[in-house]
Coordinates of C-alpha atoms in Angstrom, one line a residue:
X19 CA 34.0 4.2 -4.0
X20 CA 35.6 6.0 -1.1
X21 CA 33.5 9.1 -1.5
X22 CA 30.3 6.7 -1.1
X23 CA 31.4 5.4 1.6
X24 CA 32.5 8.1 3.3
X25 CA 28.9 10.0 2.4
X26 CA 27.2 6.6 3.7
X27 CA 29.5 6.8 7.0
X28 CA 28.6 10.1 7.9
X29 CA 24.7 9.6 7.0
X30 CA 24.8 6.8 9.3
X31 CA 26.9 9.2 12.4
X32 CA 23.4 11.1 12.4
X33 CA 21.7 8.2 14.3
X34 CA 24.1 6.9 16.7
X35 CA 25.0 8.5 20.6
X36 CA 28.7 7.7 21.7
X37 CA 28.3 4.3 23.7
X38 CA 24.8 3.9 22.5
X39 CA 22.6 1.4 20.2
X40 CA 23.5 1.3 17.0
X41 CA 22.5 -0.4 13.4
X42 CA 23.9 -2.8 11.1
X43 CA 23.8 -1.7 7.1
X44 CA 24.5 -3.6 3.5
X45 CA 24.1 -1.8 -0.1
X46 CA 24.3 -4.4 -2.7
X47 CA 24.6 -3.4 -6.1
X48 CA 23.7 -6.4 -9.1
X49 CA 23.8 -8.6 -6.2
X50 CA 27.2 -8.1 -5.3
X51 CA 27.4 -6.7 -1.7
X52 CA 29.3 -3.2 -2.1
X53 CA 29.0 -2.1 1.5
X54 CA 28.8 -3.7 4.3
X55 CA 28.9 -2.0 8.3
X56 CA 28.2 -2.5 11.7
X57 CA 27.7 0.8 14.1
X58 CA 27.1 0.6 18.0
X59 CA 26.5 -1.6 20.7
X60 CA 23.7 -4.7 20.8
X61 CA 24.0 -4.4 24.3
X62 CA 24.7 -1.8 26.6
X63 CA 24.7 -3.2 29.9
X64 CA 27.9 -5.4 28.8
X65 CA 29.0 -3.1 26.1
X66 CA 28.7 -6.2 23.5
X67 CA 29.2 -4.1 20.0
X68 CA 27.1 -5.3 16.6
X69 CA 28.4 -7.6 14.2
X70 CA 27.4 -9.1 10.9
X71 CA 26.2 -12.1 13.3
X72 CA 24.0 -10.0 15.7
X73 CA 20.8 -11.6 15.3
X74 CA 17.6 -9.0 15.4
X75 CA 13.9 -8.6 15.7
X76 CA 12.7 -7.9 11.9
X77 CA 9.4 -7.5 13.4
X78 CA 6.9 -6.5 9.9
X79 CA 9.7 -7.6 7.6
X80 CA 8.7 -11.2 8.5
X81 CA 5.7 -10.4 6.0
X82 CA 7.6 -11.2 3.0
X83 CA 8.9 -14.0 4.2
X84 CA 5.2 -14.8 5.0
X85 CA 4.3 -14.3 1.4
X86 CA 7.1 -16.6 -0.2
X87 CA 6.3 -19.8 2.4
X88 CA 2.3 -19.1 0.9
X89 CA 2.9 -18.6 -2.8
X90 CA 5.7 -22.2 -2.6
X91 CA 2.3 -24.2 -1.3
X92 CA 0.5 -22.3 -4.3
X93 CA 3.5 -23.8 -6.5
X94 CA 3.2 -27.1 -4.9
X95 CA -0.3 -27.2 -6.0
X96 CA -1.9 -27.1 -2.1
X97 CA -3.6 -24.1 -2.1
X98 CA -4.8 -21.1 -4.6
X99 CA -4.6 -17.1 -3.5
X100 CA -8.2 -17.6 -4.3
X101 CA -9.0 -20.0 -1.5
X102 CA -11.3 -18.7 1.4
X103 CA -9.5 -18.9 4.6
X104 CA -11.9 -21.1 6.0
X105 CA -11.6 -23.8 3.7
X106 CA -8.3 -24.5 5.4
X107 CA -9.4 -22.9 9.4
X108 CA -12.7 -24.0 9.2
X109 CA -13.2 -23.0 12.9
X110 CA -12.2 -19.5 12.0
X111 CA -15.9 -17.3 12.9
X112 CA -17.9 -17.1 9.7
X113 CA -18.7 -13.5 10.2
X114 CA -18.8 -11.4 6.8
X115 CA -18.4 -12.8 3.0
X116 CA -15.5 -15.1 2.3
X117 CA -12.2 -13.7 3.1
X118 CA -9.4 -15.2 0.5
X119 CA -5.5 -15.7 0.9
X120 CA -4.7 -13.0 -1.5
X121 CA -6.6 -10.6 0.6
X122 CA -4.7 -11.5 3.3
X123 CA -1.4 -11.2 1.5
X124 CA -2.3 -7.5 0.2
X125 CA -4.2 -6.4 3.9
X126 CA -7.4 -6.3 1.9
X127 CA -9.0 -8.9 4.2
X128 CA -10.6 -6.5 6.8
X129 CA -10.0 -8.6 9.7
X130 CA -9.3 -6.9 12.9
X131 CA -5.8 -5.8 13.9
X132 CA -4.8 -7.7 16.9
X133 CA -2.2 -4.8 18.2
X134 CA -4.3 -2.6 18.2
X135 CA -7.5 -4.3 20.1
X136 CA -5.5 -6.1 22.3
X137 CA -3.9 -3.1 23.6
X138 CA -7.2 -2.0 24.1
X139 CA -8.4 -5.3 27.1
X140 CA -5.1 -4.2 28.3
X141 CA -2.0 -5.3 26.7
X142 CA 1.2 -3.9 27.3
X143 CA 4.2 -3.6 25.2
X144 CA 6.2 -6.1 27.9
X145 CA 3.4 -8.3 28.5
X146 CA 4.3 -12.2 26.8
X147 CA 2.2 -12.1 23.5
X148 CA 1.9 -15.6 21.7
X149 CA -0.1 -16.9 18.4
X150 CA -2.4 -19.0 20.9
X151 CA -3.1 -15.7 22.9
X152 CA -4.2 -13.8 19.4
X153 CA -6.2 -16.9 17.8
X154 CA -8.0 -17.1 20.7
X155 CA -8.8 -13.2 20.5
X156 CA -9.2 -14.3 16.6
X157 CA -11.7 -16.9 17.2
X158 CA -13.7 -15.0 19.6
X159 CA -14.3 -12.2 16.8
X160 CA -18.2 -11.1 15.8
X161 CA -17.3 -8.1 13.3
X162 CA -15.0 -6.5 11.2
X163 CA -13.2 -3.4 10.0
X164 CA -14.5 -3.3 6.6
X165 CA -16.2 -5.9 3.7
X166 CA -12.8 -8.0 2.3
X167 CA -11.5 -6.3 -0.7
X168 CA -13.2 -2.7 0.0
X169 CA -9.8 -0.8 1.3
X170 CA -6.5 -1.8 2.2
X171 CA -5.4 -1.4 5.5
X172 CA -2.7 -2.9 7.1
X173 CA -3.5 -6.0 8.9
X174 CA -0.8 -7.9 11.5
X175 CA -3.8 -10.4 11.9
X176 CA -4.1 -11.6 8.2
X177 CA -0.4 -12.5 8.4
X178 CA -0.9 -14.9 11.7
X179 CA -3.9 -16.4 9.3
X180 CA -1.8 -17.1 6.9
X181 CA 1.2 -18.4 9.3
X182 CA -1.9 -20.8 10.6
X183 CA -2.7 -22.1 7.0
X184 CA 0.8 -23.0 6.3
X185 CA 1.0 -24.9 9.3
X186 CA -2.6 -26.9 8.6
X187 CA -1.3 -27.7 5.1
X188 CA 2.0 -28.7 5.8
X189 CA 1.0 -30.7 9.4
X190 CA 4.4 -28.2 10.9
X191 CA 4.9 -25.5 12.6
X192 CA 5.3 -22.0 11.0
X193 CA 9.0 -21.8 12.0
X194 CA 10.1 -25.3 10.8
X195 CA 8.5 -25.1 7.4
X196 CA 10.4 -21.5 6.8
X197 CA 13.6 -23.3 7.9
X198 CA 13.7 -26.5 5.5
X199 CA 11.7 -24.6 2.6
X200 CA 13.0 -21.4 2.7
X201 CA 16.3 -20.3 5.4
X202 CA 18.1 -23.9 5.1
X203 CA 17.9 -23.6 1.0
X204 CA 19.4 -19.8 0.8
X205 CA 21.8 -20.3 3.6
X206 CA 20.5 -18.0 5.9
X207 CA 22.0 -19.9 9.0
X208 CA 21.4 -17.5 11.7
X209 CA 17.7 -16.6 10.4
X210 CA 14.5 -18.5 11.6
X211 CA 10.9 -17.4 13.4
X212 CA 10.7 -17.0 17.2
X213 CA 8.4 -19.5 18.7
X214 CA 9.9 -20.2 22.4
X215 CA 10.4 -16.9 24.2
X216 CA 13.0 -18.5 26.9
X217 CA 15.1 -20.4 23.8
X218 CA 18.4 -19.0 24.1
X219 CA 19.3 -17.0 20.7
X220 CA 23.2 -17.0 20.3
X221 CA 24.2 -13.5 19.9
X222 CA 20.9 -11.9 19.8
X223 CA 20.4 -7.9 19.7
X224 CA 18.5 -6.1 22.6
X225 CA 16.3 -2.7 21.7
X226 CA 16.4 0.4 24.0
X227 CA 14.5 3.3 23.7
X228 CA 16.2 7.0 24.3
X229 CA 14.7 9.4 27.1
X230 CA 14.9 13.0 27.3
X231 CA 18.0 13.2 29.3
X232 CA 19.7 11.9 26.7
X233 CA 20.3 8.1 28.8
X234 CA 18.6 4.8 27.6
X235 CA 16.0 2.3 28.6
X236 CA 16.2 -1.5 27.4
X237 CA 13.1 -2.2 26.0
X238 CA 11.4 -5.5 27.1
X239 CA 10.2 -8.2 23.8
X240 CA 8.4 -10.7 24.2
X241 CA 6.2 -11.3 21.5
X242 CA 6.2 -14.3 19.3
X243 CA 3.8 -14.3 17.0
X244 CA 5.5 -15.6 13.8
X245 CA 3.5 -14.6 10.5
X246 CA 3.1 -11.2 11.3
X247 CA 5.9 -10.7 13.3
X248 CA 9.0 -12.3 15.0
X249 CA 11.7 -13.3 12.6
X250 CA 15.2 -13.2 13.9
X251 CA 17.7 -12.3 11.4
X252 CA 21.2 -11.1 10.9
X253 CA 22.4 -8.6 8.0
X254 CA 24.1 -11.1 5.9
X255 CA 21.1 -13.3 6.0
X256 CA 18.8 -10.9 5.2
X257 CA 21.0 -9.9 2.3
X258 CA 21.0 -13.6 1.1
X259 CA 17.1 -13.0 1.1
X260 CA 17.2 -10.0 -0.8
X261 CA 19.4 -11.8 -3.7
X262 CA 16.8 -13.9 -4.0
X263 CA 14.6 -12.3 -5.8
X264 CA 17.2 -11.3 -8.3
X265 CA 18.3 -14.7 -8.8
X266 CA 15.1 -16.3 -8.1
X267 CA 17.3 -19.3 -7.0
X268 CA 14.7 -20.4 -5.0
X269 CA 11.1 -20.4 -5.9
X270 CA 11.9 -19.8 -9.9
X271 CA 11.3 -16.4 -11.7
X272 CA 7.6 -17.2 -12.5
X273 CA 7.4 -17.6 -8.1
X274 CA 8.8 -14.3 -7.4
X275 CA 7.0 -11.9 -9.7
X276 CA 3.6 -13.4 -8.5
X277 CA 5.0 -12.1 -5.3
X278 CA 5.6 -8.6 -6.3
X279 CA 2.1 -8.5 -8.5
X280 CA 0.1 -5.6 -7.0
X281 CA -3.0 -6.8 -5.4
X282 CA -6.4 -5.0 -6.4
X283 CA -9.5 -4.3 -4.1
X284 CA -12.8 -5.6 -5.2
X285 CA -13.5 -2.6 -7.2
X286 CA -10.6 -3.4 -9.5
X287 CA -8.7 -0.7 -8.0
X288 CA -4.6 -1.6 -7.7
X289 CA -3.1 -0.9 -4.7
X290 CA 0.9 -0.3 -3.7
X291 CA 0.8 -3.9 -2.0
X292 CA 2.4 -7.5 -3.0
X293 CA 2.8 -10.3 -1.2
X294 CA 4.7 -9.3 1.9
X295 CA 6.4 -6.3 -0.1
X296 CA 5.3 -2.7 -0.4
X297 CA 5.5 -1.9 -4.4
X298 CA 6.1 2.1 -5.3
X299 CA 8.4 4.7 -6.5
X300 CA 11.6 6.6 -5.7
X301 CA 12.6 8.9 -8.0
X302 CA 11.0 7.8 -10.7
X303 CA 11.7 3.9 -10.4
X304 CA 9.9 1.0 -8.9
X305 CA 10.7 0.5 -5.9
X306 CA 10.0 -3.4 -3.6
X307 CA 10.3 -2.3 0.2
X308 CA 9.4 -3.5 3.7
X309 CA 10.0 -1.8 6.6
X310 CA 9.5 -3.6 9.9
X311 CA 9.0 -1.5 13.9
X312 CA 8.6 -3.1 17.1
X313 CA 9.7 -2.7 21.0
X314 CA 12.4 0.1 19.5
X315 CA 14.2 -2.3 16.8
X316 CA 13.5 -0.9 12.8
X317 CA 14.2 -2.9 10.0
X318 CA 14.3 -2.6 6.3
X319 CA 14.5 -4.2 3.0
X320 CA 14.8 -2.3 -0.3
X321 CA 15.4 -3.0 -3.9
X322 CA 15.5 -0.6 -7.0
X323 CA 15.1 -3.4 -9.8
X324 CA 15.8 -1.3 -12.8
X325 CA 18.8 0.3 -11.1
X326 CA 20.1 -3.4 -9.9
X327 CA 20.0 -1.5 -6.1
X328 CA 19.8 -3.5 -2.7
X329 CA 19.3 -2.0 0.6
X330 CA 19.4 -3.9 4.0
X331 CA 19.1 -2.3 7.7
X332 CA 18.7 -3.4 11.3
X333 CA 18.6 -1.0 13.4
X334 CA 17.8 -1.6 17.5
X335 CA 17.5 2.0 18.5
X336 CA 14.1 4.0 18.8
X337 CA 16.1 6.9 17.5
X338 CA 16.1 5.5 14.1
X339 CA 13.7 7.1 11.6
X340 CA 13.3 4.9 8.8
X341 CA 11.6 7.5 6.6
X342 CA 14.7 9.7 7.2
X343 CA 17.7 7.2 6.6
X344 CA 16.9 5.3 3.8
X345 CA 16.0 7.9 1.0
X346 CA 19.1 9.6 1.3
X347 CA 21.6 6.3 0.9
X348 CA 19.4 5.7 -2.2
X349 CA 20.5 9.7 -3.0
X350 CA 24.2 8.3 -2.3
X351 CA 23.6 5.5 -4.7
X352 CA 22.4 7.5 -7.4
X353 CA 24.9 10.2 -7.6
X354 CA 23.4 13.0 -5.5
X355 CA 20.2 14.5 -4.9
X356 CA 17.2 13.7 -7.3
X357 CA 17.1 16.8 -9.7
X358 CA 13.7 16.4 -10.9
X359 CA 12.4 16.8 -6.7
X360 CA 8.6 17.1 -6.7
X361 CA 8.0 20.8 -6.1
X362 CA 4.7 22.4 -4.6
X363 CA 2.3 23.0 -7.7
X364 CA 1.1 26.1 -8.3
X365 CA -2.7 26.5 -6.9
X366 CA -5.6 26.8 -8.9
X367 CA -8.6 28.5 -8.0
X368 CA -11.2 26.1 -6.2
X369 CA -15.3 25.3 -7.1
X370 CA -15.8 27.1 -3.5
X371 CA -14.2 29.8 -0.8
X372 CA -11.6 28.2 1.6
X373 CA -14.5 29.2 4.1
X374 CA -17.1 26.5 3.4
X375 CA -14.2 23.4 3.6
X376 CA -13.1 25.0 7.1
X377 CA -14.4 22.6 10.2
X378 CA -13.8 19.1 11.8
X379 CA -13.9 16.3 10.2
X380 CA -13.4 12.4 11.2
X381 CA -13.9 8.6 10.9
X382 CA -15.0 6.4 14.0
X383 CA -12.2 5.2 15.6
X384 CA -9.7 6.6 13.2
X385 CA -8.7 10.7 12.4
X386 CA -9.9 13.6 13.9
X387 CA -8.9 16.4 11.5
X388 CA -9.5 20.2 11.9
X389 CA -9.3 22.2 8.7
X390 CA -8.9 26.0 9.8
X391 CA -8.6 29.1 7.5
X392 CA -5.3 30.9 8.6
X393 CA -5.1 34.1 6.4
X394 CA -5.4 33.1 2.4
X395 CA -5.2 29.5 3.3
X396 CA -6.0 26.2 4.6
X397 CA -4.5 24.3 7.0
X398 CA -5.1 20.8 7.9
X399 CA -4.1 19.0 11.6
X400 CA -4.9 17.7 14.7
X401 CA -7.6 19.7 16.8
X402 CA -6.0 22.6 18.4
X403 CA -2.6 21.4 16.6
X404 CA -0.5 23.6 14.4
X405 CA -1.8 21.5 11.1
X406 CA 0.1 22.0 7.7
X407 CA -1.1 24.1 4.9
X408 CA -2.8 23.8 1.9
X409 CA -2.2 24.0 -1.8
X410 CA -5.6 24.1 -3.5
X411 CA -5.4 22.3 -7.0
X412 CA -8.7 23.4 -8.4
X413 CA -12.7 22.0 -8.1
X414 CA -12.6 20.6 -4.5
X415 CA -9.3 19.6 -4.4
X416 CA -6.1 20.6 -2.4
X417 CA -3.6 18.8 -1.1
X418 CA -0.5 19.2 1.4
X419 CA 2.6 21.6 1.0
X420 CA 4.8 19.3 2.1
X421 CA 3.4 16.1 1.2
X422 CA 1.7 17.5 -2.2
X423 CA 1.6 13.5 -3.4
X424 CA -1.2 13.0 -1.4
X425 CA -4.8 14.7 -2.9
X426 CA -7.7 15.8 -0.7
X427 CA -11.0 15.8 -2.4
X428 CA -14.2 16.8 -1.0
X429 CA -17.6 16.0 -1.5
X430 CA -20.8 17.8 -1.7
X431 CA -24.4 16.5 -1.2
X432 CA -27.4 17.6 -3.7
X433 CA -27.7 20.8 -2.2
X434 CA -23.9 22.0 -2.3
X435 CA -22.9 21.8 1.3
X436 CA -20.0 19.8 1.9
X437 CA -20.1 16.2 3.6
X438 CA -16.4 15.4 3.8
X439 CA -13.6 14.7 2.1
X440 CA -11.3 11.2 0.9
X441 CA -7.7 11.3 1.0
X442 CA -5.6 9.8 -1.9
X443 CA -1.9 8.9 -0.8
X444 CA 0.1 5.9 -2.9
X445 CA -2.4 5.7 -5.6
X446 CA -5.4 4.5 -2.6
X447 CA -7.7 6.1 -1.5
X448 CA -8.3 6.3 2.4
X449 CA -11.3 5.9 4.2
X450 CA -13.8 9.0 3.5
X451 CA -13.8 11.5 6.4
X452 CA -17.0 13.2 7.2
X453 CA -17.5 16.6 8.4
X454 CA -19.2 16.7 12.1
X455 CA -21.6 19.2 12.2
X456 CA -22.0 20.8 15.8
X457 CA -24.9 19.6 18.2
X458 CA -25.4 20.7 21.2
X459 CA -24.3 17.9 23.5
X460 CA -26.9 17.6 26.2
X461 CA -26.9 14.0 27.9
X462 CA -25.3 14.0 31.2
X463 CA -22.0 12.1 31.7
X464 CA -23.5 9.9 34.1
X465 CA -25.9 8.0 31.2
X466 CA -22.5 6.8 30.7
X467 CA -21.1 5.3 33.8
X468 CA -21.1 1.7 34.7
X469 CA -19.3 -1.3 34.3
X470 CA -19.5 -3.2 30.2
X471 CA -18.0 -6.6 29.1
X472 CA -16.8 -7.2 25.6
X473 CA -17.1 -11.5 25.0
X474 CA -14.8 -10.5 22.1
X475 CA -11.6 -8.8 23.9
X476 CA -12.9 -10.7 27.1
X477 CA -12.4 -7.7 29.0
X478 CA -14.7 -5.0 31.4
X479 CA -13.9 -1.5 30.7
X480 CA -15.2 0.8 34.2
X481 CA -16.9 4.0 32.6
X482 CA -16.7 6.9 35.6
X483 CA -16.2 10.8 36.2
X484 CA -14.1 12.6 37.8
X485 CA -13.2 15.6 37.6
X486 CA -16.0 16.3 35.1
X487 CA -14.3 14.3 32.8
X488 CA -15.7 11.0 31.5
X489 CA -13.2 8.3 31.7
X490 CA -12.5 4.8 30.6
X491 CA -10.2 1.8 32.5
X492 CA -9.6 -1.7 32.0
X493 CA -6.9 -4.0 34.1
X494 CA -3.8 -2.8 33.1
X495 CA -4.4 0.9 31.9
X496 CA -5.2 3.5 34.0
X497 CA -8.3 6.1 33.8
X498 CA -8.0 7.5 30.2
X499 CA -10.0 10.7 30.0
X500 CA -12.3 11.0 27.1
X501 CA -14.1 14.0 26.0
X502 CA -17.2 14.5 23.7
X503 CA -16.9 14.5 20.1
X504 CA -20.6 14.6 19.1
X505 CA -24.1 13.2 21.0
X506 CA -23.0 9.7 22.5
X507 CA -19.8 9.5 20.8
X508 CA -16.5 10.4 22.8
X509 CA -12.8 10.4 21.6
X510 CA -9.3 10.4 23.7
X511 CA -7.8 13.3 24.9
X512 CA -4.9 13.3 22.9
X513 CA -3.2 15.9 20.4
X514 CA -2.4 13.0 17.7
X515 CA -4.4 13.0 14.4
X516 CA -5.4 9.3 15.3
X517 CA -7.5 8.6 18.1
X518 CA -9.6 6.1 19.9
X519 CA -13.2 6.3 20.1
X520 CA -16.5 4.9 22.3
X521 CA -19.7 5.5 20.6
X522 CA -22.4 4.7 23.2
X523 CA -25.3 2.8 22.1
X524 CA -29.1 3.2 23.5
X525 CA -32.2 1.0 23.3
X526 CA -35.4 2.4 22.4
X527 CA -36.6 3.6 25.6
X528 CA -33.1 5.7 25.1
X529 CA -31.1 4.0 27.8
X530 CA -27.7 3.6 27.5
X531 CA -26.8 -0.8 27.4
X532 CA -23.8 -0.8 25.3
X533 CA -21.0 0.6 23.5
X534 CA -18.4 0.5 20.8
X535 CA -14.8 0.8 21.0
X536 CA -13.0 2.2 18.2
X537 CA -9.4 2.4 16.8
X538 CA -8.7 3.1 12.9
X539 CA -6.7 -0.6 12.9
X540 CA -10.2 -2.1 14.9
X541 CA -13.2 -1.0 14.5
X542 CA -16.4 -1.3 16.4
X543 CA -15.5 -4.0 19.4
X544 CA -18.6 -4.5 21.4
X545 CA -19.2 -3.6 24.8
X546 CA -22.2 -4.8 26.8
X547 CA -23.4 -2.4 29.5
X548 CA -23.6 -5.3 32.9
X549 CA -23.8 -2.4 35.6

């Protein structure tokens, strides 16, 4: 045991700065807690250090919590998974077929994420975000990403929908019903959602965010929008919660395995997704995982059923790197290093040459990849990045050297040119990603220029030039420069995979009187052209 702990202490040195932020970390083993440590301080300017009471932001670990507060109304007979939301927010814009519960549980729903548009009309990370300020954006909706059920994507905005439906059903709010249902029962004492953003929070964690130079920034939180987001938690509470679904204490045993039942999308197709709790595999075991990220605090919740493993971490640096920390302590855990390590396979000759797949391919408002032949093989990235190499796996198939879990398959239209390709990652596959064929670009950037207004974001966005660059600004962001991706369609200037988009839209005498704003998390937002 001293070995472990020592190998867990020295894992956990790698993310912490003398004097700095730090993270709070319990293994539990058959439910028993087996380690249990605080590193850092919670706040800087006082040099406060963290304890076992320091109370964080779980941000996206609230989902399972989420899930468990719907599926005790399911058990109390007062709602099904299968309900439409609107049967309980009738007021909710009736916009595409029937969106259920379940689809919001398993982010099949296709709704809109909020983060992501809002940020768009101008939201800042230390702007005051509340639920009123995103059902208002919610109710004010006219589209969505993608039919409910037809791919899951994570969606912030089915959570606040289901926060909503708790409340209508049991006539409280979000926060109270999570207390006397589900904190008050386990004895999580210092846990409940975030509601009032000037309530005083005894012993409560500040975030700060690392620059260059090696000193820190404090990191500015103020979003309560309990569903989604905004739990407040402490490491022994959140290892209480864990336990639970071991013990099933609360909810019964019946409860917590409908939680951890992979959703499906409409095509019958099972995806890594429960109620509130990501469901894969770490060396060969099931794993039940969450991790949560906002305004620089990371959190995580991790069980290994078969090996009776527990893993809780609150973290309130942006230096953490979830990815990074916790598959090594599971290593720890286990004895070592996994023997049986996926290894690159070996390639197999493919249905065409490595020439034909080379180009750019994208979706609107989501990736822009470039596939470029370097010597005897492909590489995939961002345009004019480095990008990753390629092991080909035989017919039109390839996939990453250092990812080689997730497969790449192209596509090729009746007379054998290629179209595009769908990535396959965690047993789903991604939206398909079409190949842009070059056109020659010849409408002048001022078709583009004027003044729109978008009655969903309620927001203008100013369209100008300058510096021969087209450019797009709202109230509280600056000109972002956008450059032409194909005829009418623009995307950021950026060197990320992921980027925004604006697809311009033209009447029939070919005049410009709209547009489309794009992000992969929400897609298409309207834009009418006023000016």
């Amino acid at each position: 045991m001293a070995d472990l702990t020592a190998s867990i202490d020295a894992h956990c040195a790698a993310f912490l700065r003398p004097n700095g932020p730090g993270l709070a970390l319990a293994m539990l083993q058959d439910g028993a807690v087996t380690y249990r440590k605080a590193f850092g301080l919670a706040n800087l300017e006082h040099q406060i250090p963290i304890g076992f009471d320091s109370v964080f932001e779980c941000a996206s670990v609230s989902k399972q919590v989420t899930g468990l507060a719907v599926h005790l109304l399911a058990q109390d007979g007062k709602l099904t998974l299968s309900d439409p939301i609107r049967q309980h927010l009738p007021e909710l814009p009736d916009i595409c077929t029937p969106i259920t519960i379940a689809q919001c549980l398993h982010h099949t729903c296709g709704l809109r994420d909020w983060t992501e548009a809002m940020g768009f009309a101008g939201l800042r990370l230390q702007d005051v975000v509340q639920t009123e300020h995103v059902y208002r954006w919610l109710l004010r909706q006219s589209g969505v990403n993608h039919a409910p059920g037809a791919e899951h994507f994570y969606c912030n905005t089915g959570y606040l929908v289901l926060a909503k439906i708790v409340e209508r059903i049991s006539g409280e709010s979000f926060a109270a019903f999570c207390h006397t249902r589900i904190f008050a029962p386990l004895g999580m004492s210092n846990t409940h959602f975030r509601e009032d953003l000037q309530a005083v929070i005894p012993h409560r964690v500040d975030s700060y965010y690392r620059r260059d130079d090696g000193t820190f920034l404090s990191v500015i939180n103020a979003e309560a929008a309990p569903g989604a987001t905004s739990l407040q938690s402490t490491l022994d509470d959140l290892c209480k919660l864990v336990r639970n679904y071991d013990s099933a204490a609360l909810g019964g045993a019946e409860l917590i395995a409908d939680m951890h039942r992979h959703g499906r999308l409409g095509s019958g197709e099972e995806i890594p997704y429960g109620s509130g709790i990501e469901l894969t595999r770490h060396r060969g075991e099931d794993i039940a995982w969450h991790t949560g990220g906002w305004a620089c605090f990371a959190t995580l919740t991790l069980r290994m059923p078969a090996k009776g493993i527990g893993l809780v971490l609150l973290s309130n640096s942006s230096e953490m790197q979830l990815s990074e920390f916790w598959p090594p302590i599971v290593d720890i855990l286990l004895g070592g290093a996994d023997p049986a390590a996926q290894t690159a396979p070996e390639p197999r000759p493919l249905d065409v040459p490595l020439s034909d797949l080379a180009g750019t391919y994208y979706t609107f408002g989501g990736a822009v990849i470039e596939m470029t032949l370097k010597g005897d093989a492909l590489h995939s990235g961002p345009l004019n990045g480095e990008g990753s190499a390629l092991i080909p796996l035989g017919g039109l198939r390839l996939c990453p050297k250092v990812q080689p879990e997730t497969v790449i398959e192209f596509t090729r239209n009746a007379k054998g040119a290629i179209t595009g390709y769908s990535p396959r990652s965690k047993g789903v596959t991604e939206p398909f990603r079409q190949r842009l064929h070059q056109q020659e670009i010849t409408a002048p950037l001022s078709d583009y220029t004027g003044t729109y207004y978008s009655h969903e974001l309620e927001i203008g966005v100013r369209i100008e030039i300058q510096d021969g660059t087209l450019t797009a600004s709202t109230i509280n962001h600056g000109d972002e420069p956008y450059t032409p991706l194909a005829p009418d369609l623009f995307m950021e200037q950026d060197d990320c995979v992921m980027r925004e988009m604006i697809r311009f839209l033209r009447n029939t005498q070919g005049r410009v009187t709209g547009l489309e704003w794009s992000s992969i998390d929400a897609r298409a937002q309207f834009f009418t052209r006023i000016t």
